[in-house]
Coordinates of C-alpha atoms in Angstrom, one line a residue:
M1 CA -7.0 -23.2 -53.9
S2 CA -6.4 -20.6 -56.7
L3 CA -3.0 -19.2 -57.4
I4 CA -4.1 -15.8 -56.2
A5 CA -5.2 -17.3 -52.8
Q6 CA -1.9 -19.2 -52.5
A7 CA 0.1 -16.1 -53.1
A8 CA -2.0 -14.1 -50.6
A9 CA -1.5 -16.6 -47.7
P10 CA 2.2 -15.9 -47.2
R11 CA 1.6 -12.2 -47.4
R12 CA -1.0 -12.4 -44.5
L13 CA 1.4 -14.5 -42.5
A14 CA 4.3 -12.1 -43.1
R15 CA 2.0 -9.1 -42.2
S16 CA 0.9 -10.9 -39.0
R17 CA 4.5 -11.7 -38.0
F18 CA 5.5 -8.1 -38.7
T19 CA 2.7 -6.8 -36.5
F20 CA 3.8 -8.8 -33.5
D21 CA 7.5 -7.9 -34.1
R22 CA 6.7 -4.2 -33.6
L23 CA 7.8 -2.7 -30.3
E24 CA 4.5 -0.8 -29.8
V25 CA 2.6 -4.1 -30.0
L26 CA 5.0 -6.3 -28.0
G27 CA 5.6 -3.7 -25.3
P28 CA 2.0 -3.6 -24.0
L29 CA 1.7 -7.3 -24.4
F30 CA 4.7 -8.0 -22.2
I31 CA 3.7 -5.4 -19.5
M32 CA 0.0 -6.5 -19.4
P33 CA 0.6 -9.3 -16.7
A34 CA 2.3 -6.7 -14.4
I35 CA -0.6 -4.2 -15.0
L36 CA -3.2 -6.9 -14.2
Y37 CA -1.3 -7.9 -11.0
V38 CA -1.2 -4.3 -9.8
V39 CA -4.9 -3.7 -10.7
V40 CA -6.1 -6.8 -9.0
L41 CA -3.9 -6.9 -5.9
V42 CA -3.4 -3.1 -5.3
G43 CA -6.0 -1.1 -7.3
L44 CA -9.1 -3.0 -6.2
P45 CA -8.2 -3.1 -2.5
F46 CA -7.4 0.6 -2.6
L47 CA -10.8 1.4 -4.1
L48 CA -12.5 -0.8 -1.5
A49 CA -10.6 1.1 1.2
L50 CA -11.8 4.4 -0.2
Y51 CA -15.4 3.0 -0.4
Y52 CA -15.5 1.9 3.2
S53 CA -13.5 4.8 4.7
V54 CA -16.4 7.2 4.0
S55 CA -19.0 5.0 5.5
A56 CA -20.0 3.7 9.0
Y57 CA -19.6 0.1 7.9
S58 CA -18.6 -2.4 10.6
I59 CA -19.1 -6.1 11.3
F60 CA -21.8 -5.1 13.8
N61 CA -23.4 -2.6 11.4
P62 CA -23.1 -4.1 7.9
S63 CA -25.4 -1.6 6.3
Y64 CA -23.6 1.0 4.2
T65 CA -24.1 4.6 5.5
F66 CA -22.2 7.5 3.9
V67 CA -20.5 9.7 6.5
G68 CA -18.1 11.7 4.4
L69 CA -14.8 12.6 6.0
K70 CA -16.0 11.9 9.6
N71 CA -13.8 8.8 10.0
F72 CA -10.7 10.7 8.9
R73 CA -11.4 13.5 11.4
E74 CA -11.9 11.0 14.2
V75 CA -8.7 9.2 13.4
I76 CA -6.7 12.4 13.3
D77 CA -8.1 13.6 16.6
S78 CA -7.1 10.3 18.2
E79 CA -4.0 10.4 20.5
I80 CA -3.3 6.8 19.7
F81 CA -3.1 7.6 16.0
R82 CA -0.7 10.5 16.5
R83 CA 1.6 8.3 18.6
T84 CA 1.3 5.5 16.0
L85 CA 2.3 7.9 13.2
A86 CA 5.3 9.0 15.2
N87 CA 6.2 5.4 15.9
T88 CA 5.9 4.5 12.2
L89 CA 8.3 7.3 11.2
I90 CA 10.8 6.3 13.9
F91 CA 10.5 2.6 13.0
T92 CA 11.0 3.3 9.3
I93 CA 13.9 5.7 9.6
S94 CA 15.8 3.8 12.2
S95 CA 15.5 0.4 10.6
Q96 CA 16.5 1.9 7.2
I97 CA 19.6 3.5 8.6
I98 CA 20.7 0.4 10.5
G99 CA 19.9 -2.0 7.6
L100 CA 21.7 0.1 5.0
L101 CA 24.7 0.8 7.3
L102 CA 25.1 -3.0 8.0
G103 CA 24.5 -3.7 4.4
K104 CA 27.4 -1.4 3.4
I105 CA 29.7 -3.0 5.9
G106 CA 28.7 -6.5 4.8
A107 CA 29.2 -5.6 1.1
M108 CA 32.6 -4.1 1.8
L109 CA 33.6 -7.3 3.6
L110 CA 32.3 -9.6 0.8
M111 CA 34.3 -7.6 -1.7
Q112 CA 37.5 -8.8 -0.1
E113 CA 39.1 -12.1 -0.9
F114 CA 38.9 -14.7 1.9
P115 CA 38.3 -18.4 2.2
G116 CA 34.6 -19.3 2.1
R117 CA 33.5 -16.0 0.5
R118 CA 31.0 -17.8 -1.8
L119 CA 29.5 -19.6 1.1
A120 CA 29.2 -16.3 3.0
R121 CA 27.5 -14.7 0.0
A122 CA 25.0 -17.5 0.0
L123 CA 24.3 -17.3 3.7
I124 CA 23.7 -13.6 3.5
V125 CA 20.3 -14.2 2.0
L126 CA 19.0 -16.3 4.9
P127 CA 17.0 -13.4 6.5
W128 CA 15.2 -13.1 3.2
A129 CA 14.8 -16.9 2.6
V130 CA 13.5 -17.8 6.1
P131 CA 9.7 -17.2 6.5
V132 CA 9.1 -14.0 8.4
S133 CA 6.9 -15.8 11.0
L134 CA 9.5 -18.4 11.7
A135 CA 12.4 -15.9 11.9
T136 CA 10.4 -13.5 14.1
L137 CA 9.5 -16.2 16.5
A138 CA 13.2 -17.1 16.8
W139 CA 13.8 -13.4 17.8
V140 CA 10.9 -13.6 20.3
W141 CA 12.8 -16.4 22.0
M142 CA 16.1 -14.5 21.8
F143 CA 14.4 -11.5 23.5
D144 CA 12.6 -13.6 26.2
S145 CA 13.2 -12.3 29.7
L146 CA 14.1 -15.7 31.1
Y147 CA 15.7 -17.6 28.2
S148 CA 17.1 -14.7 26.2
V149 CA 20.5 -15.6 24.6
I150 CA 21.1 -11.9 24.4
N151 CA 20.7 -11.4 28.2
W152 CA 22.7 -14.5 29.0
T153 CA 25.6 -13.2 26.9
L154 CA 25.4 -9.7 28.5
V155 CA 25.4 -11.2 32.0
A156 CA 28.3 -13.5 31.1
A157 CA 30.2 -10.5 29.8
G158 CA 29.5 -8.6 33.0
L159 CA 27.6 -5.8 31.2
I160 CA 24.3 -6.2 33.0
D161 CA 23.2 -7.5 36.4
A162 CA 21.5 -10.9 36.4
A163 CA 18.9 -9.7 38.8
N164 CA 18.0 -6.7 36.6
R165 CA 17.8 -8.2 33.1
P166 CA 16.2 -5.9 30.5
Q167 CA 12.7 -6.8 29.3
W168 CA 13.4 -6.2 25.6
L169 CA 9.8 -6.6 24.5
G170 CA 8.2 -5.5 27.7
Q171 CA 9.7 -2.1 28.3
E172 CA 8.6 1.0 26.4
D173 CA 12.1 2.4 25.9
L174 CA 13.5 -1.0 24.6
A175 CA 10.6 -2.4 22.6
M176 CA 11.0 0.0 19.7
I177 CA 14.8 -0.7 19.6
A178 CA 14.1 -4.4 19.5
V179 CA 11.6 -4.3 16.6
A180 CA 13.8 -1.9 14.6
V181 CA 16.8 -4.1 15.0
V182 CA 14.8 -7.2 13.9
H183 CA 13.4 -5.4 10.8
A184 CA 16.9 -4.1 10.0
W185 CA 18.2 -7.6 10.2
R186 CA 15.6 -8.6 7.5
L187 CA 16.7 -5.6 5.4
F188 CA 20.3 -6.5 5.8
P189 CA 20.5 -8.9 2.7
F190 CA 18.8 -6.3 0.6
G191 CA 21.4 -3.7 1.6
V192 CA 24.3 -6.1 0.9
V193 CA 23.0 -6.9 -2.6
I194 CA 22.4 -3.2 -3.4
F195 CA 25.9 -2.1 -2.2
L196 CA 27.6 -5.1 -3.9
A197 CA 26.0 -4.1 -7.2
G198 CA 27.1 -0.5 -6.6
F199 CA 30.7 -1.4 -5.7
T200 CA 31.1 -3.6 -8.7
S201 CA 29.9 -0.7 -11.0
V202 CA 32.7 1.7 -9.8
P203 CA 35.5 1.8 -12.4
Q204 CA 38.7 0.3 -11.1
D205 CA 40.8 2.8 -12.9
V206 CA 39.1 5.6 -11.0
L207 CA 40.0 4.0 -7.7
D208 CA 43.5 3.3 -8.8
A209 CA 43.9 7.0 -9.9
A210 CA 42.6 8.1 -6.5
T211 CA 45.1 5.8 -4.7
I212 CA 48.0 7.2 -6.7
D213 CA 46.9 10.7 -5.8
G214 CA 47.1 9.8 -2.2
A215 CA 43.4 9.2 -1.3
G216 CA 43.1 7.0 1.7
F217 CA 40.3 4.5 2.5
W218 CA 37.8 7.0 4.0
R219 CA 38.4 9.6 1.3
R220 CA 37.9 7.0 -1.5
N221 CA 34.7 5.9 0.1
Y222 CA 33.1 9.2 0.8
Q223 CA 34.4 11.3 -2.1
I224 CA 34.5 8.8 -4.9
I225 CA 32.5 5.6 -4.3
L226 CA 29.4 7.0 -2.5
P227 CA 28.8 9.8 -5.1
I228 CA 29.0 7.2 -7.9
I229 CA 26.6 4.7 -6.3
A230 CA 24.3 7.4 -4.8
P231 CA 21.5 6.7 -7.4
I232 CA 21.6 3.0 -6.5
I233 CA 21.4 3.8 -2.8
M234 CA 18.4 6.1 -3.5
I235 CA 16.5 3.3 -5.2
A236 CA 17.2 1.1 -2.2
V237 CA 16.0 3.7 0.1
I238 CA 12.7 4.1 -1.9
F239 CA 12.0 0.4 -1.9
G240 CA 13.0 0.0 1.7
T241 CA 10.9 2.9 2.8
V242 CA 7.8 1.5 1.1
F243 CA 8.3 -2.0 2.4
T244 CA 9.0 -0.8 6.0
F245 CA 6.2 1.8 6.1
T246 CA 3.6 -0.8 5.1
D247 CA 5.0 -3.7 7.1
L248 CA 3.1 -5.1 10.1
S249 CA 4.4 -8.7 10.4
V250 CA 7.5 -8.0 12.4
V251 CA 5.9 -5.6 14.9
Y252 CA 2.7 -7.7 15.3
L253 CA 4.6 -11.0 15.9
L254 CA 7.0 -9.4 18.3
T255 CA 4.9 -7.0 20.4
K256 CA 1.4 -6.7 18.8
G257 CA 2.0 -2.9 19.1
G258 CA 2.7 -3.0 22.8
P259 CA 3.6 -2.3 25.5
I260 CA 1.1 0.5 25.8
N261 CA 1.2 1.3 22.1
S262 CA 4.9 2.1 22.2
T263 CA 5.6 0.0 19.1
Q264 CA 2.2 0.5 17.4
V265 CA 2.6 1.3 13.7
L266 CA 0.0 2.2 11.1
G267 CA -0.2 -1.3 9.7
T268 CA -0.8 -3.0 13.1
L269 CA -3.3 -0.3 14.2
A270 CA -5.3 -0.7 11.0
F271 CA -5.3 -4.5 11.4
Q272 CA -6.4 -4.3 15.0
V273 CA -9.1 -1.7 14.4
G274 CA -10.4 -3.0 11.0
I275 CA -10.0 -6.7 11.4
L276 CA -9.8 -7.7 15.0
S277 CA -12.3 -5.1 16.3
G278 CA -14.5 -5.3 13.2
D279 CA -14.5 -1.5 12.7
V280 CA -13.9 -1.7 8.9
A281 CA -14.6 2.0 8.2
H282 CA -12.0 3.4 10.7
G283 CA -9.5 0.6 9.7
A284 CA -9.8 1.6 6.1
A285 CA -9.3 5.3 7.0
I286 CA -6.1 4.5 8.9
C287 CA -4.8 2.4 6.0
L288 CA -5.4 5.3 3.6
F289 CA -3.1 7.5 5.7
L290 CA -0.2 5.4 4.4
F291 CA -0.8 6.6 0.9
P292 CA 0.0 10.4 1.2
F293 CA 3.0 9.8 3.4
L294 CA 4.5 7.2 1.0
L295 CA 3.7 9.4 -2.0
V296 CA 5.4 12.5 -0.5
A297 CA 8.5 10.4 0.5
V298 CA 8.8 8.8 -2.9
I299 CA 8.5 12.2 -4.7
L300 CA 11.1 13.8 -2.5
L301 CA 13.5 10.8 -3.0
L302 CA 13.0 10.8 -6.8
R303 CA 13.6 14.6 -6.9
S304 CA 16.8 14.1 -5.0
L305 CA 17.8 11.3 -7.3
R306 CA 17.1 13.5 -10.4
R307 CA 19.1 16.4 -9.0
R308 CA 22.1 14.0 -8.5
E309 CA 21.8 12.8 -12.1
I310 CA 21.8 16.3 -13.4

């Protein structure tokens, strides 16, 4: 090798190292796996849903026939869909409120010093760690009309009559409460973690100054702590709304949308129509109704978050 070639080799190596050290090169490389994940698992199914939603495709009619927006009009005109949409909003809002409220209470308790606090913090994540199918089946047993631990406890406490035990999953007025409580139970660890992160970010000197000025427990919480951690709570609401609005596992395992569609949500309706009934076109159209509602909800929440930051 000539002296010129030997001198050029380190320069090429240095130039290559400099290229990969630049942020505009490393940034896209690091984010590429996440982009591929979104494209493959979200983008392609979304495009397929668009493709089938404007057709008459079904298991019994596998030929592709373009029908335009006919499926969307039929879905909107369906009374079951309108009730399902209302159920989805009720399920999402109620489980979010219950989950975040319980999460705030749990985080406030875990901020205190008491024996076994570390063990309690570890056990908090159990609703997340346990598989959703196993946990939901346990709740099915707890809500059972004959063997319900909840009913036995209420009877023993004298709060209900043993001859008129409530059918938690069989009565229209109780079924939605039951599924919302179970989903809130699954959101509970998420709420605890979010509020713990928020509480630890509040400067202690601010709380001490408020205490010196005579601010009590409630005033410190609602006039100091909550405004400071509001951006963190908004992020939790955004993620929780997306997860809840698109969830079907809890509702399907508990009630399958019954009784009489009283707990039917968009996810379970799309699954029953598109997969179980084989009507892929209408099932895809129902799925696509999730997108605009989620988009509007996220935009409103982000605007609210931006106004708070300003």
